[in-house]
Short mmCIF file of C-alpha atoms in Angstrom, two decimals:
data_model
loop_
_atom_site.label_atom_id
_atom_site.label_comp_id
_atom_site.label_asym_id
_atom_site.label_seq_id
_atom_site.Cartn_x
_atom_site.Cartn_y
_atom_site.Cartn_z
CA MET J 1 26.49 1.36 -10.71
CA THR J 2 25.80 -1.81 -8.62
CA SER J 3 22.38 -3.28 -9.79
CA ARG J 4 20.43 -5.40 -6.97
CA HIS J 5 20.66 -8.27 -9.66
CA GLN J 6 24.35 -8.19 -9.46
CA ARG J 7 24.32 -9.09 -5.99
CA GLN J 8 23.80 -12.37 -3.99
CA LEU J 9 19.75 -12.68 -3.90
CA GLY J 10 17.56 -15.67 -2.69
CA ARG J 11 14.33 -13.91 -4.29
CA ARG J 12 14.16 -14.87 -8.18
CA ARG J 13 11.72 -17.40 -7.75
CA LEU J 14 8.81 -16.24 -4.68
CA LEU J 15 7.46 -19.78 -4.68
CA PHE J 16 10.33 -21.29 -3.01
CA ALA J 17 10.53 -18.01 -0.53
CA LEU J 18 6.76 -18.79 0.61
CA GLY J 19 8.09 -22.83 1.81
CA GLY J 20 6.86 -24.63 -1.20
CA THR J 21 3.77 -23.40 -2.74
CA ALA J 22 4.85 -24.72 -6.22
CA VAL J 23 4.07 -28.52 -5.42
CA ALA J 24 1.11 -27.47 -3.16
CA VAL J 25 -1.35 -26.13 -5.87
CA PRO J 26 -2.48 -26.69 -9.12
CA ALA J 27 0.13 -24.66 -12.15
CA VAL J 28 -2.72 -23.02 -12.65
CA ALA J 29 -3.30 -21.48 -9.36
CA SER J 30 0.75 -21.07 -8.21
CA MET J 31 1.99 -17.30 -7.81
CA ALA J 32 4.23 -15.01 -9.87
CA PRO J 33 8.02 -17.06 -8.89
CA TYR J 34 9.74 -13.38 -9.24
CA ALA J 35 9.07 -10.38 -7.85
CA LEU J 36 9.31 -11.12 -3.88
CA ALA J 37 11.58 -8.32 -2.60
CA GLY J 38 14.19 -10.43 -1.20
CA THR J 39 17.81 -8.78 1.06
CA PRO J 40 21.03 -8.42 -0.16
CA ALA J 41 23.32 -10.50 1.79
CA ASP J 42 25.26 -7.10 1.67
CA SER J 43 22.33 -5.23 3.20
CA GLY J 44 23.58 -5.45 7.19
CA SER J 45 22.91 -2.12 9.48
CA SER J 46 24.14 -1.08 13.02
CA ARG J 47 20.80 -2.99 14.77
CA ALA J 48 18.27 -5.48 14.51
CA ALA J 49 15.00 -4.48 12.62
CA ALA J 50 12.71 -4.66 15.47
CA ASP J 51 10.34 -7.86 15.83
CA SER J 52 7.34 -5.96 14.37
CA LEU J 53 6.56 -2.97 12.29
CA PRO J 54 3.37 -0.54 12.52
CA LEU J 55 2.37 -0.84 8.92
CA THR J 56 -0.63 1.72 8.21
CA ILE J 57 -3.07 1.03 5.23
CA VAL J 58 -4.79 4.15 3.62
CA ASN J 59 -8.28 4.13 0.86
CA ASP J 60 -8.17 6.79 -1.26
CA SER J 61 -8.99 4.02 -4.28
CA GLY J 62 -12.11 6.90 -4.98
CA SER J 63 -14.26 4.11 -5.94
CA PHE J 64 -14.51 1.84 -3.00
CA ASP J 65 -15.15 2.57 0.48
CA ASN J 66 -13.02 1.02 3.45
CA ALA J 67 -16.50 -1.09 3.97
CA ASN J 68 -15.49 -2.77 0.80
CA VAL J 69 -11.66 -2.85 0.89
CA HIS J 70 -10.39 -6.48 2.34
CA VAL J 71 -6.45 -6.89 2.92
CA TYR J 72 -4.73 -9.92 3.84
CA ILE J 73 -1.32 -10.63 4.46
CA VAL J 74 0.12 -14.37 3.75
CA GLY J 75 3.26 -15.63 3.45
CA ASN J 76 6.29 -17.72 4.95
CA GLN J 77 8.06 -17.46 8.50
CA GLY J 78 11.08 -20.09 8.66
CA GLY J 79 9.93 -21.98 6.24
CA THR J 80 6.36 -22.59 7.69
CA GLN J 81 3.15 -20.83 5.57
CA VAL J 82 1.66 -18.33 8.12
CA ARG J 83 -1.07 -16.04 7.93
CA VAL J 84 -1.57 -12.03 10.09
CA LYS J 85 -4.33 -11.62 11.84
CA PRO J 86 -6.14 -8.26 12.75
CA ASP J 87 -4.06 -7.82 15.75
CA GLY J 88 -1.00 -8.54 14.35
CA THR J 89 0.07 -11.79 15.57
CA LEU J 90 0.56 -14.63 13.17
CA ALA J 91 -1.65 -17.92 12.44
CA PRO J 92 0.15 -21.20 10.05
CA ILE J 93 -2.44 -22.42 7.91
CA ALA J 94 -4.50 -25.21 8.36
CA LEU J 95 -7.06 -27.42 6.62
CA SER J 96 -9.09 -26.80 9.18
CA ASP J 97 -9.63 -23.66 8.12
CA ASN J 98 -11.34 -23.71 4.90
CA GLY J 99 -14.94 -22.82 5.51
CA ALA J 100 -18.25 -24.61 3.99
CA ASP J 101 -17.69 -23.09 0.77
CA GLY J 102 -13.86 -25.00 0.84
CA PHE J 103 -12.35 -22.08 1.10
CA THR J 104 -10.53 -19.79 3.77
CA ASP J 105 -11.89 -16.56 5.14
CA TYR J 106 -8.28 -14.13 6.31
CA ALA J 107 -9.69 -11.35 4.90
CA ILE J 108 -8.25 -8.18 7.56
CA SER J 109 -11.14 -5.24 7.54
CA LEU J 110 -10.25 -1.86 7.33
CA ALA J 111 -11.55 1.03 9.64
CA GLY J 112 -14.97 2.13 9.43
CA SER J 113 -13.53 5.40 7.95
CA GLY J 114 -9.91 7.34 7.77
CA GLU J 115 -6.28 5.54 7.88
CA THR J 116 -6.35 1.55 9.04
CA ARG J 117 -2.78 0.77 11.84
CA LEU J 118 -2.07 -2.90 11.63
CA SER J 119 1.01 -3.99 13.02
CA LEU J 120 3.37 -6.49 10.47
CA PRO J 121 5.59 -9.26 12.39
CA GLN J 122 8.41 -10.33 10.41
CA MET J 123 8.41 -12.78 7.72
CA SER J 124 8.46 -13.03 3.91
CA GLY J 125 4.96 -12.39 1.80
CA ARG J 126 2.25 -10.57 -0.10
CA ILE J 127 -0.25 -8.07 1.29
CA TYR J 128 -3.19 -8.43 -1.01
CA VAL J 129 -6.21 -5.97 -1.49
CA ALA J 130 -9.79 -6.95 -3.01
CA LEU J 131 -12.04 -4.44 -3.34
CA GLY J 132 -15.63 -5.17 -3.37
CA GLN J 133 -15.51 -8.96 -2.81
CA LYS J 134 -12.93 -11.15 -0.53
CA LEU J 135 -10.25 -13.22 -1.94
CA LYS J 136 -10.81 -16.82 -2.03
CA PHE J 137 -7.49 -18.87 0.23
CA LYS J 138 -7.76 -22.35 -0.59
CA ALA J 139 -5.58 -23.92 2.32
CA VAL J 140 -4.56 -27.05 0.80
CA ALA J 141 -1.82 -30.15 1.58
CA ASP J 142 1.37 -29.75 -0.24
CA GLY J 143 3.51 -32.75 -1.84
CA ASN J 144 5.20 -33.37 2.00
CA GLY J 145 1.74 -33.57 4.12
CA ASN J 146 2.20 -30.26 4.76
CA ALA J 147 -1.29 -27.19 5.23
CA ALA J 148 0.05 -24.15 1.89
CA LEU J 149 -1.76 -22.26 0.71
CA GLN J 150 -3.30 -21.50 -3.29
CA TYR J 151 -3.16 -17.65 -3.61
CA PRO J 152 -5.22 -16.03 -6.31
CA ALA J 153 -4.43 -16.50 -10.53
CA GLY J 154 -5.79 -13.58 -11.88
CA TRP J 155 -4.93 -14.82 -15.10
CA VAL J 156 -6.57 -17.70 -15.35
CA THR J 157 -10.31 -17.27 -15.73
CA SER J 158 -11.10 -20.63 -14.09
CA ASP J 159 -9.77 -18.84 -10.66
CA PRO J 160 -12.71 -18.54 -8.39
CA ASN J 161 -10.84 -15.52 -7.93
CA TYR J 162 -10.66 -14.05 -11.41
CA PRO J 163 -13.27 -11.99 -11.04
CA VAL J 164 -12.25 -10.14 -8.22
CA VAL J 165 -10.32 -6.83 -8.85
CA HIS J 166 -7.75 -7.39 -6.37
CA ASP J 167 -3.90 -7.10 -6.47
CA CYS J 168 -1.18 -6.99 -4.16
CA ALA J 169 2.35 -5.61 -2.77
CA GLU J 170 5.38 -8.23 -1.73
CA PHE J 171 7.98 -7.83 1.17
CA THR J 172 10.68 -10.07 3.14
CA PHE J 173 10.68 -7.97 6.60
CA ASN J 174 13.61 -9.15 8.45
CA SER J 175 16.53 -8.88 11.41
CA ALA J 176 18.26 -7.11 8.47
CA GLY J 177 15.63 -4.51 7.48
CA MET J 178 12.11 -4.18 5.32
CA PHE J 179 12.69 -4.90 1.20
CA CYS J 180 9.33 -4.21 -0.29
CA ASN J 181 8.46 -3.21 -3.66
CA THR J 182 5.07 -3.48 -5.96
CA THR J 183 4.72 -5.58 -8.59
CA MET J 184 2.92 -6.15 -12.18
CA VAL J 185 5.04 -9.86 -13.09
CA ASP J 186 1.61 -10.99 -13.51
CA MET J 187 -1.16 -8.76 -13.42
CA PHE J 188 -2.13 -5.11 -12.89
CA SER J 189 -4.97 -4.07 -11.37
CA VAL J 190 -4.95 -1.94 -8.35
CA PRO J 191 -2.59 1.46 -8.30
CA MET J 192 -1.26 1.03 -5.00
CA SER J 193 2.35 3.07 -3.78
CA ILE J 194 4.04 2.23 -0.82
CA ARG J 195 6.08 4.42 1.83
CA LEU J 196 8.88 3.41 3.75
CA THR J 197 9.82 4.91 6.55
CA GLY J 198 13.43 4.87 8.57
CA ALA J 199 17.17 5.28 7.72
CA LYS J 200 15.47 7.26 4.88
CA ASP J 201 11.57 8.36 3.58
CA GLN J 202 10.57 6.44 0.34
CA THR J 203 7.77 5.83 -2.06
CA THR J 204 7.61 3.72 -5.23
CA GLY J 205 4.63 2.65 -6.97
CA THR J 206 2.55 6.05 -7.04
CA LEU J 207 1.20 6.81 -10.24
CA ARG J 208 0.63 9.27 -12.64
CA SER J 209 -2.70 11.09 -12.20
CA GLY J 210 -5.03 8.88 -14.48
CA GLY J 211 -2.49 6.77 -14.46
CA ARG J 212 -4.42 3.45 -14.54
CA ALA J 213 -6.93 4.53 -17.51
CA ALA J 214 -3.80 5.30 -19.52
CA ALA J 215 -2.25 1.68 -18.43
CA PHE J 216 -5.59 0.10 -19.61
CA ALA J 217 -5.67 2.44 -22.92
CA ALA J 218 -2.35 1.58 -23.75
CA VAL J 219 -2.06 -1.84 -23.74
CA ARG J 220 -5.44 -2.04 -25.33
CA GLN J 221 -4.72 -0.02 -28.34
CA VAL J 222 -1.14 -2.25 -28.84
CA GLY J 223 -3.07 -4.82 -31.25
CA GLU J 224 -0.96 -8.04 -30.40
CA PHE J 225 -1.78 -6.92 -26.76
CA ALA J 226 -5.25 -5.70 -26.85
CA ARG J 227 -6.91 -8.84 -25.62
CA LEU J 228 -4.64 -8.71 -22.30
CA VAL J 229 -6.86 -5.83 -20.85
CA VAL J 230 -9.54 -7.78 -18.93
CA ASP J 231 -12.92 -5.97 -19.26
CA ASP J 232 -11.60 -2.63 -16.49
CA THR J 233 -10.83 -5.65 -14.16
CA ARG J 234 -7.31 -6.28 -15.40
CA ILE J 235 -4.83 -6.47 -17.53
CA ILE J 236 -2.82 -9.63 -17.58
CA ALA J 237 0.81 -9.89 -18.31
CA PRO J 238 2.28 -11.30 -21.51
CA GLY J 239 3.80 -14.15 -20.02
CA HIS J 240 0.22 -15.36 -18.71
CA GLY J 241 -1.61 -14.76 -21.53
CA LEU J 242 0.57 -16.38 -23.76
CA ASP J 243 -0.38 -19.56 -21.69
CA ALA J 244 -3.71 -18.33 -22.02
CA GLY J 245 -3.70 -18.48 -25.68
CA LEU J 246 -4.22 -14.27 -25.58
CA PHE J 247 -0.64 -13.80 -26.44
CA ALA J 248 1.30 -15.04 -29.54
CA LYS J 249 4.11 -17.37 -29.00
CA ASP J 250 5.98 -16.00 -31.76
CA TYR J 251 5.92 -12.72 -31.57
CA LEU J 252 9.56 -11.98 -30.10
CA ALA J 253 10.91 -14.54 -32.23
CA PRO J 254 11.82 -11.65 -34.88
CA TYR J 255 14.02 -9.26 -33.05
CA ILE J 256 15.63 -12.54 -30.82
CA ASP J 257 16.34 -14.14 -34.59
CA GLU J 258 17.46 -10.81 -35.07
CA VAL J 259 19.85 -10.67 -31.90
CA TRP J 260 21.43 -14.03 -32.97
CA SER J 261 21.89 -12.90 -35.79
CA THR J 262 23.77 -9.60 -35.25
CA TYR J 263 26.02 -11.40 -32.72
CA THR J 264 27.35 -14.05 -34.51
CA GLY J 265 29.55 -11.54 -36.37
CA ARG J 266 30.37 -8.39 -33.43
CA ASP J 267 30.70 -8.69 -29.64
CA LEU J 268 27.59 -8.16 -26.73
CA THR J 269 29.29 -6.81 -23.37
CA VAL J 270 28.16 -7.76 -20.33
CA THR J 271 29.08 -6.57 -17.18
CA THR J 272 27.88 -7.83 -13.72
CA ASN J 273 29.58 -6.71 -9.83
CA ALA J 274 31.58 -10.43 -10.99
CA GLY J 275 33.69 -8.06 -14.21
CA THR J 276 32.58 -7.92 -18.22
CA PHE J 277 31.96 -10.43 -20.08
CA THR J 278 32.46 -10.52 -23.99
CA GLY J 279 29.89 -12.53 -25.75
CA ARG J 280 28.97 -14.36 -29.77
CA VAL J 281 26.24 -16.53 -30.78
CA ARG J 282 28.94 -19.71 -31.31
CA GLY J 283 26.75 -22.82 -32.71
CA ASP J 284 23.22 -21.37 -31.44
CA ARG J 285 24.56 -21.45 -28.44
CA PHE J 286 25.19 -17.17 -27.05
CA THR J 287 28.76 -17.61 -25.53
CA PHE J 288 30.44 -15.39 -22.98
CA ASP J 289 34.04 -15.07 -21.92
CA GLY J 290 35.10 -12.97 -19.02
CA PRO J 291 35.55 -14.09 -15.78
CA ALA J 292 33.87 -17.37 -16.04
CA GLN J 293 32.28 -18.86 -19.48
CA VAL J 294 28.38 -18.86 -19.52
CA SER J 295 26.07 -19.84 -22.61
CA PHE J 296 22.63 -19.81 -22.93
CA ALA J 297 20.54 -21.54 -26.07
CA ARG J 298 18.01 -19.46 -28.08
CA PRO J 299 15.40 -18.21 -25.75
CA SER J 300 11.73 -18.30 -26.95
CA THR J 301 9.24 -15.76 -26.30
CA ARG J 302 8.21 -17.37 -23.56
CA ASP J 303 11.69 -17.63 -21.51
CA VAL J 304 11.55 -13.77 -22.77
CA LEU J 305 8.46 -12.48 -21.01
CA PHE J 306 8.95 -14.54 -17.94
CA CYS J 307 12.77 -14.43 -17.92
CA ASP J 308 13.06 -18.17 -17.52
CA GLY J 309 13.84 -21.29 -19.38
CA THR J 310 16.92 -20.72 -21.47
CA LEU J 311 16.97 -17.36 -19.48
CA ALA J 312 16.63 -19.02 -15.88
CA ALA J 313 19.34 -16.86 -13.55
CA PRO J 314 20.93 -19.21 -11.00
CA ASN J 315 22.10 -17.13 -7.83
CA ASP J 316 25.57 -18.08 -8.77
CA GLY J 317 27.09 -14.69 -9.26
CA THR J 318 27.54 -15.48 -12.88
CA THR J 319 25.44 -17.32 -14.67
CA GLY J 320 22.89 -15.72 -13.25
CA PRO J 321 23.54 -11.47 -13.31
CA VAL J 322 24.76 -12.03 -17.58
CA ALA J 323 20.44 -13.67 -17.62
CA ALA J 324 18.83 -11.06 -15.91
CA VAL J 325 20.60 -8.23 -18.07
CA LEU J 326 19.82 -10.23 -21.59
CA GLY J 327 16.63 -10.57 -20.15
CA ALA J 328 16.06 -6.86 -19.03
CA GLY J 329 17.39 -6.22 -22.50
CA PHE J 330 15.50 -8.88 -24.60
CA ASN J 331 12.06 -7.12 -23.06
CA ARG J 332 13.24 -3.29 -23.05
CA SER J 333 14.21 -4.44 -26.29
CA THR J 334 17.75 -1.96 -26.44
CA LEU J 335 20.55 -5.20 -27.43
CA LEU J 336 20.42 -4.40 -30.87
CA SER J 337 21.48 -0.36 -30.31
CA HIS J 338 23.10 -1.12 -27.56
CA PRO J 339 26.54 -3.89 -27.80
CA ALA J 340 27.16 -2.68 -24.49
CA GLN J 341 24.91 -4.48 -21.52
CA PRO J 342 22.87 -3.16 -19.48
CA THR J 343 21.91 0.09 -20.75
CA THR J 344 20.84 2.73 -17.89
CA ASP J 345 18.98 5.59 -19.86
CA PRO J 346 15.25 4.83 -19.94
CA ALA J 347 15.29 6.69 -22.61
CA THR J 348 16.27 4.06 -25.07
CA PHE J 349 14.10 1.52 -23.30
CA TYR J 350 11.18 0.42 -25.92
CA ARG J 351 11.46 2.15 -28.53
CA THR J 352 11.29 -0.43 -31.15
CA ASP J 353 7.66 -1.34 -32.17
CA LEU J 354 8.56 -5.54 -31.34
CA THR J 355 8.91 -4.70 -27.53
CA ASN J 356 7.24 -5.50 -23.95
CA HIS J 357 4.42 -3.00 -24.30
CA TYR J 358 3.01 -3.99 -21.22
CA ALA J 359 6.10 -3.40 -19.25
CA LYS J 360 6.47 -0.31 -21.28
CA ALA J 361 2.88 1.08 -19.87
CA MET J 362 3.64 -0.18 -16.51
CA HIS J 363 6.83 2.68 -16.31
CA THR J 364 5.52 5.31 -18.40
CA VAL J 365 2.33 5.75 -15.83
CA ALA J 366 4.42 5.45 -12.89
CA GLU J 367 5.31 9.38 -11.55
CA ASP J 368 8.90 8.00 -10.84
CA GLY J 369 9.76 5.69 -13.77
CA LYS J 370 9.85 2.86 -11.51
CA ALA J 371 7.80 -0.27 -11.87
CA TYR J 372 7.95 -4.63 -12.13
CA GLY J 373 6.46 -4.98 -15.64
CA PHE J 374 9.00 -7.91 -15.51
CA ALA J 375 11.06 -10.16 -14.03
CA PHE J 376 14.57 -8.39 -14.48
CA ASP J 377 13.38 -5.07 -14.11
CA ASP J 378 15.46 -4.19 -11.41
CA VAL J 379 18.35 -4.12 -14.03
CA ALA J 380 19.89 -1.40 -13.85
CA ASP J 381 17.40 -1.11 -10.63
CA PHE J 382 14.45 0.42 -12.72
CA ALA J 383 12.26 -2.00 -10.79
CA SER J 384 9.23 -0.74 -7.84
CA TYR J 385 11.01 -1.55 -5.18
CA ILE J 386 12.62 -0.06 -1.85
CA GLN J 387 14.39 -0.71 0.87
CA ASP J 388 15.58 -0.06 4.24
CA THR J 389 17.31 -0.85 7.18
CA ALA J 390 16.66 0.65 10.44
CA PRO J 391 12.54 0.48 9.32
CA THR J 392 10.10 2.42 11.03
CA GLY J 393 6.04 2.14 9.61
CA ILE J 394 5.68 0.76 6.07
CA ARG J 395 2.30 2.25 4.68
CA LEU J 396 0.27 1.15 1.44
CA THR J 397 -2.22 3.22 -0.23
CA LEU J 398 -4.77 2.44 -2.45
CA THR J 399 -4.22 5.35 -4.56
CA PRO J 400 -6.79 6.95 -7.51
CA PHE J 401 -8.47 4.54 -9.79
CA GLY J 402 -9.43 7.95 -12.03
CA GLY J 403 -7.83 11.38 -12.28
#
């Protein structure tokens, strides 16, 4: 079993992939730090990908006509923050792009009816869709004085985009191919699917019939998670909810404490591409021996939900992969029931009352069972991620809001 988290990925932190946005914007408006698809180091192909890729946008939402759907393609190319113009060319972010209202207008309109065909140049970034209203992206200067982009933060009530129904897909397209995913790491609002054609024909992100409403209902009915549901606009991921005072800071503390207590007296094994690590809690640190010795302090609920802090995953081939497996085990609540990790049977995930019910809902409503409900959801390949080293086209579909 070879999971993406076990490979050499430079994609755990989207802020770095997009060229320093972290220092360009206020913390409240920072982007999702983890879910951007990246390029595995071992993903080569017999030929380089084309300089551009046909991108088709399909509006099957059933709730908004094409005139009320606005598309934005923004990201990074070669360390420069860029946006894609309607003709498929790249333009660097410029402070002069801000209009009289203080915001840019990088919206790409859909065709009057039917499908919209665009051209996607090589870059890493996001495809945002906004429904009913346009998004307000602000061009700002980063710490080095370079133009950068302040992204929407739909989980922050003071953000100007908070009232707007919007969502995004993420991608890296370069000479090695196309690597892309839908994401719910920050929030869930607009159901979307990605179809990637090339060496294979792959689709991910499609929800079951009535899936959007089912996800909202599932999260709303769990008392501790109910406040994460914002009307019929979005569901905020619990990590962001915690920061906003909408979710208990100690929610997972009993489970975390039980894991620490249990593995004081028994072994937990974690298998990665580097080999098998065997760990026990020693002196309040979970210490693993194996190909290398790695150890972790007791995580907080926030560490688990963001897969960060004590569970941060450096791209070192040892600590990083073990941290990813632990983070997935905590979120899926499988660490106590399965002393050999990672677990690969989804029937064993989210079986306890104290679990990440937000991620559970995202997976339950997905047709293929795959979703990016938390940052390490790619452990054992359960993320809504697809890749192709010889891509010929990508299709982003806004799928039905209703049944």
